[in-house]
Tab-separated table of C-alpha atoms in Angstrom:
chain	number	residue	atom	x	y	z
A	1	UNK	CA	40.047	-174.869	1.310
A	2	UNK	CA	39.955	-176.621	4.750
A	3	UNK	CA	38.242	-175.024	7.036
A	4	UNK	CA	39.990	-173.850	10.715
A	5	UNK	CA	36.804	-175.130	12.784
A	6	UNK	CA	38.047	-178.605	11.657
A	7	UNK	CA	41.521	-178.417	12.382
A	8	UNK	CA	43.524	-179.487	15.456
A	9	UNK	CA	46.741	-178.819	17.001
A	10	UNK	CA	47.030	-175.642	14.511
A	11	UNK	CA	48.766	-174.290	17.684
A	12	UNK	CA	49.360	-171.197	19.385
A	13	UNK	CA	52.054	-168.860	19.601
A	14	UNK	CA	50.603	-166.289	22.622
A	15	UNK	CA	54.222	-164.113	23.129
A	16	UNK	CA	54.991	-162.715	19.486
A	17	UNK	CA	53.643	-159.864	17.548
A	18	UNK	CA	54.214	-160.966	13.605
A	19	UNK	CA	52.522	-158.943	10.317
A	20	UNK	CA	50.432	-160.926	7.821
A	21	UNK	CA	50.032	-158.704	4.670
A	22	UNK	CA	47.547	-159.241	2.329
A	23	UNK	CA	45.924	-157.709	-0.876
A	24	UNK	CA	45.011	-159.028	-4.891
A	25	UNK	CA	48.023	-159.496	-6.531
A	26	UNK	CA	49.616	-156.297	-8.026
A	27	UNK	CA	47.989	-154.272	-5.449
A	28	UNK	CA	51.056	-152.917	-3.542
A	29	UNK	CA	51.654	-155.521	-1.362
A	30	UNK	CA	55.398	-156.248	-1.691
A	31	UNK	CA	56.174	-152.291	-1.029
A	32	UNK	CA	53.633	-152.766	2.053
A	33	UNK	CA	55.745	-154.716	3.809
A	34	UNK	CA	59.311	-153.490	2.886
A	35	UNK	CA	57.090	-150.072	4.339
A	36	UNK	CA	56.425	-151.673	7.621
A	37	UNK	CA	59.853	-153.750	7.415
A	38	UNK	CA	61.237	-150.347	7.646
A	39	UNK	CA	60.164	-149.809	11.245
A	40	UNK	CA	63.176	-150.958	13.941
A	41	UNK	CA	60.483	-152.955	15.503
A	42	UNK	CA	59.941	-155.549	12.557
A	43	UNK	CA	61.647	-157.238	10.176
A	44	UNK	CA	59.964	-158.272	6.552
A	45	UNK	CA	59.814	-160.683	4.013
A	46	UNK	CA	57.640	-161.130	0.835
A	47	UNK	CA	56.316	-164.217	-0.967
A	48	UNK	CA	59.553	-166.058	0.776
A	49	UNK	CA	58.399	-169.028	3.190
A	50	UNK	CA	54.448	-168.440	2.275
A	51	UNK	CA	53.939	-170.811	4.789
A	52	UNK	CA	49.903	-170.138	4.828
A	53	UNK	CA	49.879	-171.919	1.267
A	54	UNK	CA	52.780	-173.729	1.267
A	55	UNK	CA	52.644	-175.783	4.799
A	56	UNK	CA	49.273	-175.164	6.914
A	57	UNK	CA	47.653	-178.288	7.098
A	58	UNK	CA	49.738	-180.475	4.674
A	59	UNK	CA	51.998	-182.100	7.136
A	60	UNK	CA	49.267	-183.537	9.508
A	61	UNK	CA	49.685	-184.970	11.899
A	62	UNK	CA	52.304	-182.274	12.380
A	63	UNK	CA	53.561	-183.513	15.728
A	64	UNK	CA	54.817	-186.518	14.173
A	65	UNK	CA	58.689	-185.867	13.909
A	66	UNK	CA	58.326	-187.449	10.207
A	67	UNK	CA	55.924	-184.673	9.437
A	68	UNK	CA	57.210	-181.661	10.918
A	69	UNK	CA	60.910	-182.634	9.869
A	70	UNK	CA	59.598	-182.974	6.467
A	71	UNK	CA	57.926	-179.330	6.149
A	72	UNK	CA	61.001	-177.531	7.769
A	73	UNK	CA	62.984	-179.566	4.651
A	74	UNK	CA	60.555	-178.726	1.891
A	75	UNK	CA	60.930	-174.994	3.097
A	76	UNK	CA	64.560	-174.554	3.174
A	77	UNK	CA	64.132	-176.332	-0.403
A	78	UNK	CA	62.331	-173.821	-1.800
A	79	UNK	CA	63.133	-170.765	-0.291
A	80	UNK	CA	66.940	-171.827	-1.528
A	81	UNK	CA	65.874	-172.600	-4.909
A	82	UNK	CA	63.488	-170.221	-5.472
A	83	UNK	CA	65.115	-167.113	-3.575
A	84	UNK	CA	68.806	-168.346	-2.905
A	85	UNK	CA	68.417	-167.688	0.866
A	86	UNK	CA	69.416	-170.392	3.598
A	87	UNK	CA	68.525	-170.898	7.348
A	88	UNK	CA	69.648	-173.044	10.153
A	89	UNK	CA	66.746	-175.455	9.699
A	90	UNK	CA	68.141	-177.526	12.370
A	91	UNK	CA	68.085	-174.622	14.508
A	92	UNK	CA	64.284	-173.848	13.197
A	93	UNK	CA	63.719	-177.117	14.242
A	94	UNK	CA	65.038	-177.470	17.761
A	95	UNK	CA	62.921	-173.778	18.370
A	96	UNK	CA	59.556	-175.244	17.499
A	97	UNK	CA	60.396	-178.813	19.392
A	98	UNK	CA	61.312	-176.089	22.949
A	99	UNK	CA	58.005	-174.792	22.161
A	100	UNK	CA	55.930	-177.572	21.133
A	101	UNK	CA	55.301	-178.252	18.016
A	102	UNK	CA	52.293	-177.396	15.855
A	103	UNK	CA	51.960	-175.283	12.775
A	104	UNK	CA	51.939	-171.799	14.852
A	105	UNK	CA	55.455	-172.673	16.568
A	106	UNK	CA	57.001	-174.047	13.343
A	107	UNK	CA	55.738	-170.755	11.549
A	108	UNK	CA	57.293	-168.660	14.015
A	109	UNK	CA	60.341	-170.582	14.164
A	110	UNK	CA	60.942	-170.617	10.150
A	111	UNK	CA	60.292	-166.773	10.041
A	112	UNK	CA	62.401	-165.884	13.210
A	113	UNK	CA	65.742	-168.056	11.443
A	114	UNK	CA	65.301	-167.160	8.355
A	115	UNK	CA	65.339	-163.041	9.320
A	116	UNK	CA	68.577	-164.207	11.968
A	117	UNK	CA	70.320	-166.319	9.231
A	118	UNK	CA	70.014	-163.214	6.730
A	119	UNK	CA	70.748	-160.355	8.973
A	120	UNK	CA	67.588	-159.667	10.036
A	121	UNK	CA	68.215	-159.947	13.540
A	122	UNK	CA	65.547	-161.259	16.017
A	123	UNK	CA	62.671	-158.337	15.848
A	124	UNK	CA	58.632	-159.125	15.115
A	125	UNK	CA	58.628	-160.814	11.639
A	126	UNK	CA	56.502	-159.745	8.559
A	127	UNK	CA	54.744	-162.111	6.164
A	128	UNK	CA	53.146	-161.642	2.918
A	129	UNK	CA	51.573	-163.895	0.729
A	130	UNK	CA	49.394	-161.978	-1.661
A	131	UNK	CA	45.526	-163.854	-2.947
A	132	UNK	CA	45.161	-165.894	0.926
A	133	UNK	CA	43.238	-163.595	2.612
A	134	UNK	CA	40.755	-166.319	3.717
A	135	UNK	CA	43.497	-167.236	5.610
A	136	UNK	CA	43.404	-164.415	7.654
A	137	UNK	CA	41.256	-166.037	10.531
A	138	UNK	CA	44.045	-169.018	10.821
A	139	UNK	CA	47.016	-166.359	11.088
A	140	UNK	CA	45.398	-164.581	13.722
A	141	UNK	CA	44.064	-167.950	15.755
A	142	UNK	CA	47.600	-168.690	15.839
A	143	UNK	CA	49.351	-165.620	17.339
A	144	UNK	CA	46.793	-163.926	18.764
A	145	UNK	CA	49.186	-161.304	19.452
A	146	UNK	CA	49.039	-161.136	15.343
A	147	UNK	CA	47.973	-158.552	13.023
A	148	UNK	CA	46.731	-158.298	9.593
A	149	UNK	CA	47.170	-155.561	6.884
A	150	UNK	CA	45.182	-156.402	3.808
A	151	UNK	CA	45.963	-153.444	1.010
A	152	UNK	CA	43.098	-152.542	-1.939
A	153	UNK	CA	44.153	-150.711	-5.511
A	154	UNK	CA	41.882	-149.621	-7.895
A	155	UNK	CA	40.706	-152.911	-9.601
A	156	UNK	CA	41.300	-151.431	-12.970
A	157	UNK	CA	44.907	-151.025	-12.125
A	158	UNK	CA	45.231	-154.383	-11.023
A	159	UNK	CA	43.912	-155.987	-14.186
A	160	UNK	CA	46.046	-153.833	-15.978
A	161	UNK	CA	48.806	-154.606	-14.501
A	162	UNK	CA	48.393	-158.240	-14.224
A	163	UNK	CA	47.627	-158.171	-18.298
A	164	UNK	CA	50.988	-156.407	-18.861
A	165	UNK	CA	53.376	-159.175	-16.848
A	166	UNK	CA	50.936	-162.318	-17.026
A	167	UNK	CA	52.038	-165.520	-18.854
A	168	UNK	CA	48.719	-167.141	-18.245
A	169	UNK	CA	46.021	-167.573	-21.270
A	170	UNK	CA	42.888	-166.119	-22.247
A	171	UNK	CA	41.450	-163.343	-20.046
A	172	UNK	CA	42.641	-164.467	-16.581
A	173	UNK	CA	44.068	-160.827	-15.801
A	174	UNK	CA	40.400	-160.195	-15.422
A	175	UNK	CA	39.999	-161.960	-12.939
A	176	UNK	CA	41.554	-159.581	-11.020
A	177	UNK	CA	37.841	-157.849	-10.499
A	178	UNK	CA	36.418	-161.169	-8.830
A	179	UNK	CA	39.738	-161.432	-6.349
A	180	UNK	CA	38.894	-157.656	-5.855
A	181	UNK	CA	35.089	-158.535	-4.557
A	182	UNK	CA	35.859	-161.605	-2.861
A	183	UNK	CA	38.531	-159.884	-0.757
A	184	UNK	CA	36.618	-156.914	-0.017
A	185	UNK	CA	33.690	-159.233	1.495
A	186	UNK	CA	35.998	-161.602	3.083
A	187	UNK	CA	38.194	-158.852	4.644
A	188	UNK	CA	34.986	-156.988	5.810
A	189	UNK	CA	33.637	-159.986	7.749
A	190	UNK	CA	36.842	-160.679	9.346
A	191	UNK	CA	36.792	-157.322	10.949
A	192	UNK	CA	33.181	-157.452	12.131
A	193	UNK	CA	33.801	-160.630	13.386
A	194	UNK	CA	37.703	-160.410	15.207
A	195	UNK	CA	37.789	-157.167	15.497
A	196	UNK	CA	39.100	-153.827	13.814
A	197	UNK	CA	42.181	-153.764	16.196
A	198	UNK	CA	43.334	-157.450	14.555
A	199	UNK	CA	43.000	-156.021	10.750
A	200	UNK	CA	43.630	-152.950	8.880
A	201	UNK	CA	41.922	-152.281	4.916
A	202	UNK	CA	44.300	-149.792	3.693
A	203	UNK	CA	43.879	-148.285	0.575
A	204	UNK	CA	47.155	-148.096	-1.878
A	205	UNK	CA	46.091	-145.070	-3.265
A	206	UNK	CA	45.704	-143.175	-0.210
A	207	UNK	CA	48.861	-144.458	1.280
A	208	UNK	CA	50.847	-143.165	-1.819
A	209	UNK	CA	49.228	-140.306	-1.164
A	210	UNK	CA	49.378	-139.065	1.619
A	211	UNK	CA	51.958	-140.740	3.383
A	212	UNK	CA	52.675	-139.117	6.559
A	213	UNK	CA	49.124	-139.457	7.587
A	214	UNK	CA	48.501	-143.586	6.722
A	215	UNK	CA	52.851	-144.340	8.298
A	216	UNK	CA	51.086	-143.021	11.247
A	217	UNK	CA	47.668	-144.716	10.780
A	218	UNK	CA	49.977	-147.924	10.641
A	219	UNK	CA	51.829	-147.397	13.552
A	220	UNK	CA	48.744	-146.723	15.662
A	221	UNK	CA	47.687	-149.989	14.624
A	222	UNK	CA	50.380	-151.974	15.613
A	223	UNK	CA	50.957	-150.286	19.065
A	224	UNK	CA	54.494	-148.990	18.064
A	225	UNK	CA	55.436	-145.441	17.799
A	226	UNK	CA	55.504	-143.615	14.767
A	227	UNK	CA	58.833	-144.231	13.223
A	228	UNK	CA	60.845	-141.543	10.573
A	229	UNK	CA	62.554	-144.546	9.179
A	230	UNK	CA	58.745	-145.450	7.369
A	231	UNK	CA	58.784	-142.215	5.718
A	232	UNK	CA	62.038	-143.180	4.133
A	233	UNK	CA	61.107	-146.471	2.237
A	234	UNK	CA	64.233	-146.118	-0.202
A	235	UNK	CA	67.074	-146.492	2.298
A	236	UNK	CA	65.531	-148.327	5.151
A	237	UNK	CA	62.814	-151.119	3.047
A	238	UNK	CA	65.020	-154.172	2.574
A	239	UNK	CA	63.331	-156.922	2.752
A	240	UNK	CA	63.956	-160.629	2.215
A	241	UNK	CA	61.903	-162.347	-1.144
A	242	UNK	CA	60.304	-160.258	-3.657
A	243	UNK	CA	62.388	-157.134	-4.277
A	244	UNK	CA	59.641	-154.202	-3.891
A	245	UNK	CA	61.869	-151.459	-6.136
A	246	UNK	CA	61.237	-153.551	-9.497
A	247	UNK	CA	58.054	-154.907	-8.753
A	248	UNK	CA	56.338	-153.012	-11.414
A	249	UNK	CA	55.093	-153.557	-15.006
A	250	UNK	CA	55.113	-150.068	-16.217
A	251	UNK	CA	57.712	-148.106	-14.837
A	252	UNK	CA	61.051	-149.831	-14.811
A	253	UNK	CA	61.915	-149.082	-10.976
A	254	UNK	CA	59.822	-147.437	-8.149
A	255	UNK	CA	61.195	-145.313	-6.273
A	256	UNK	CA	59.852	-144.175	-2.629
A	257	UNK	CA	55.674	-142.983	-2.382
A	258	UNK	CA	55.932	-142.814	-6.136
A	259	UNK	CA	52.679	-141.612	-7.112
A	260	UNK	CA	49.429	-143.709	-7.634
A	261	UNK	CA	49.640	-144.855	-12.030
A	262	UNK	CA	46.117	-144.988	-13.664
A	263	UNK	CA	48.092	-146.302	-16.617
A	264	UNK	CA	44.873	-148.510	-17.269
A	265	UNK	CA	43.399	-145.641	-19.471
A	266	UNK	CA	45.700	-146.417	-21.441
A	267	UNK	CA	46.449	-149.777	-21.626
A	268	UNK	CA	43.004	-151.621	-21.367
A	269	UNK	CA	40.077	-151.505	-23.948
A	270	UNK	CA	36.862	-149.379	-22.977
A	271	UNK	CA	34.679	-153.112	-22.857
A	272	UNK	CA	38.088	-153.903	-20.457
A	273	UNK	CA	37.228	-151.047	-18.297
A	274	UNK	CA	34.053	-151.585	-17.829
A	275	UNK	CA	33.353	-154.799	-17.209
A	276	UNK	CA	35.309	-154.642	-14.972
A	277	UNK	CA	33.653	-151.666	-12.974
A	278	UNK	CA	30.690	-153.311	-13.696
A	279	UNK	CA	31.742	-156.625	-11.539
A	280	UNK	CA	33.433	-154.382	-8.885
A	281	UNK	CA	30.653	-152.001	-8.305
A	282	UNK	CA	29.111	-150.974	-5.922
A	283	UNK	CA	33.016	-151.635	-4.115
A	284	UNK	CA	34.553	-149.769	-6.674
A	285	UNK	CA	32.315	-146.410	-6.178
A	286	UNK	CA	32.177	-146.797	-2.219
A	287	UNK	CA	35.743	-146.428	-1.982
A	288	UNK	CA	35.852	-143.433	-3.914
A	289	UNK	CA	37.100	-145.009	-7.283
A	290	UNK	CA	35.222	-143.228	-10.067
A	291	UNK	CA	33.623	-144.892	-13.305
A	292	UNK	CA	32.223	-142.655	-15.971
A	293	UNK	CA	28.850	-144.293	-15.620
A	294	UNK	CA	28.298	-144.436	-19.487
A	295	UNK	CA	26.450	-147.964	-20.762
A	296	UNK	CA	28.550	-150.304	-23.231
A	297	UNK	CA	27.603	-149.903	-27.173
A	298	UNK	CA	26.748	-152.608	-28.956
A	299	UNK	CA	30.374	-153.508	-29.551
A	300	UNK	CA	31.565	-152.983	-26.102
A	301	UNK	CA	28.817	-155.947	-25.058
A	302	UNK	CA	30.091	-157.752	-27.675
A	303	UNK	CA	33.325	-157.898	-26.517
A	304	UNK	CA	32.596	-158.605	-23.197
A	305	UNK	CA	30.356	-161.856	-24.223
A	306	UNK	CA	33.940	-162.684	-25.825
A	307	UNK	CA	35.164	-162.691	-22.377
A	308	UNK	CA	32.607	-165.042	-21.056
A	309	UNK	CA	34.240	-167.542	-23.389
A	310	UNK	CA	37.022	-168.086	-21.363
A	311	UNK	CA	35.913	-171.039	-18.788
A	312	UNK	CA	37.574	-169.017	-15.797
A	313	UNK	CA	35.492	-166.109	-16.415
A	314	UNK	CA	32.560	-167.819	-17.426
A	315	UNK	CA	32.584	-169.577	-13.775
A	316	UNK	CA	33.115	-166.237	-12.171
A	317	UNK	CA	30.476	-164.621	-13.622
A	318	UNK	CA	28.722	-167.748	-13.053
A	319	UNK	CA	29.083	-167.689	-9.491
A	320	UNK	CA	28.926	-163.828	-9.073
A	321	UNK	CA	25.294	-164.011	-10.524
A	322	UNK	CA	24.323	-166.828	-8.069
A	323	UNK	CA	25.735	-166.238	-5.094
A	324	UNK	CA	26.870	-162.876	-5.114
A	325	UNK	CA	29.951	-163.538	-4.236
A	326	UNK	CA	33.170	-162.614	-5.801
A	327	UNK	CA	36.160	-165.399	-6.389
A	328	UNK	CA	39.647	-166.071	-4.772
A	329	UNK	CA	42.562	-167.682	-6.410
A	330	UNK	CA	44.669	-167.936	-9.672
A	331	UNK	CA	44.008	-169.768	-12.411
A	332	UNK	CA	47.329	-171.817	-12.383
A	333	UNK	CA	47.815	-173.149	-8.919
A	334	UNK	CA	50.760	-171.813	-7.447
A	335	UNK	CA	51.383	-174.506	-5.028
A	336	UNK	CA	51.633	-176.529	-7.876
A	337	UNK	CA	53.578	-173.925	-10.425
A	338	UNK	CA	56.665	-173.804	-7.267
A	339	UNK	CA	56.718	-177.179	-6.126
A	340	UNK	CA	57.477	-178.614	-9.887
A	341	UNK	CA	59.828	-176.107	-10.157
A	342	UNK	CA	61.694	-177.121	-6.833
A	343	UNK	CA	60.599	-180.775	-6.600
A	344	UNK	CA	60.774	-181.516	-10.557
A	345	UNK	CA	61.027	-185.200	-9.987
A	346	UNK	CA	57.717	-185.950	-8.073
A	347	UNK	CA	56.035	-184.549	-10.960
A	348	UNK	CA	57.647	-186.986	-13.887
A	349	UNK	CA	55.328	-188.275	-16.925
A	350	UNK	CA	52.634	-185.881	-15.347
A	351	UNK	CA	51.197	-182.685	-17.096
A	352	UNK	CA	51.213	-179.386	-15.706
A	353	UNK	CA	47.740	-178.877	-14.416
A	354	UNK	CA	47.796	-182.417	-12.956
């Protein structure tokens, strides 16, 4: 991933307030910001524009009207194909040109039309683009004005989850335990380094919880007063993208602070569960996740050598053991996996991991 230091004319938007929410996949993040899309100060969407992955730094030089043209046309392409929802892109355009165009003001611009196109009306905008947290520092370079919610779940949850609804092969919903480390380090840096005021770590179970007292623990964060409209996710979280009520792979529909599911007992082997605590501790322990402390059997390590045949978790573990360091990413692109789908034709006589 390119790093910020050796960008230019990223941009800066100093006037706006938007939401960046992050978190592992399957971690809560869609209902996160339909929560804070809720409040009558914002507006949200979820995995719509993903403009972090999607556009940042793959239109340079982005002041050249070829460039900048081209990204505002690749984004209403796929948010219509992928979503069915339209924008004024002209309009998108013309805002970021009165501005000056870089990445920040075309960001703001796509967000801000998009939410006015669709009803959304003109409040502070909501973003969330789950497994990009090392984007974090970018987002909040370019509106420092910016915040950033990054949500944790119970790693074992996660995996579970992502083993129920995954297509992918082998033992990639696993991996969920690496993304799980990696975020946790990356997201604790951030705030050392820009500040505890620029991000929140909020824990899904705790939210679900105990809502009253994290809506308000929100709220404070983002300097706007507590709002009654948060506690009532049901009627007031619409939100543009990812529908939060059916994002779930147990339970048909969700309905409000439906109550934290530990359906992994159930639905993941004992080796499962604990390799998996094993990768995530000591995380998974300091924020108050239990493990039942008992050592594999014989079988149990046998099974999770079978793991370690899988090349992705093989290079985890790999990297885990050198570096200490967890990993971030899927094992199928998705940059790739949505532009084939929306630009078929670039991709003819290729395979699908070229």
């Amino acid at each position: 991933m390119i790093s910020s230091n050796t960008q230019q004319n990223v941009g800066v938007v100093a006037d706006v307030r938007p939401v960046f929410i992050s978190g592992v996949y399957r971690s809560s993040t869609t209902f996160l910001a339909a929560l804070v899309g809720c409040h009558e100060q914002y507006r949200a969407t979820s995995s719509l524009v993903k403009f972090m992955r999607f556009c940042l730094y793959r239109f340079d030089p982005i002041q050249e009207p070829e460039n900048h043209e081209r990204l505002v046309d690749e984004a209403f392409q796929r948010v219509k194909k992928r979503w069915d929802v339209t924008f004024d892109a002209a309009a998108a355009l013309a805002y970021a040109r009165k501005n000056g165009v870089s990445y920040a003001s075309l960001y703001d611009a796509l967000m801000r039309q998009i939410l006015i196109d669709n009803g959304g009306g003109d409040g502070e905008w909501i973003d969330k683009t789950a497994v990009l947290w090392s984007r974090i520092p970018d987002f909040l370079s370019m509106f420092p004005k910016g915040k950033v919610i990054h949500i944790l779940r119970d790693p074992r949850s996660v995996c579970a989850s992502y083993k129920k609804i995954t297509n992918e092969p082998g033992y990639t919903y696993l991996d969920a335990a690496f993304n799980t480390v990696h975020a946790i380090q990356s997201v604790r840096r951030y705030v050392k380094e820009l500040g505890p005021d620029r991000i929140l770590l909020l824990k899904s179970e705790d939210l679900l919880t105990n809502p009253e007292h994290h809506v308000a623990e929100i709220c404070d964060f983002l300097d706007v007063p507590f709002s009654d409209r948060m506690m009532q996710p049901d009627k007031f979280g619409e939100i543009l993208g990812e529908d939060w009520k059916s994002n779930t792979s147990f339970r048909g529909t969700l309905s409000g602070f439906h109550p934290p599911s530990e359906y992994w007992r159930k639905n993941m082997s004992a080796a499962e569960i604990k390799f998996v605590e094993m990768i995530t501790q000591p995380y998974l322990s300091e924020f108050g996740y239990d493990a039942d402390g008992l050592p594999p059997t014989k079988e149990e390590w046998s099974q999770m050598y079978n793991f370690l045949e899988d090349p992705l978790i093989r290079d985890r573990f790999s990297k885990l053991l050198k570096t200490g360091e967890g990993s971030e990413g899927y094992r199928t692109d998705p940059y790739l996996t949505e532009m084939r789908i929306v630009f078929p034709e670039r991709f003819e006589g290729q395979q699908a991991g070229q």
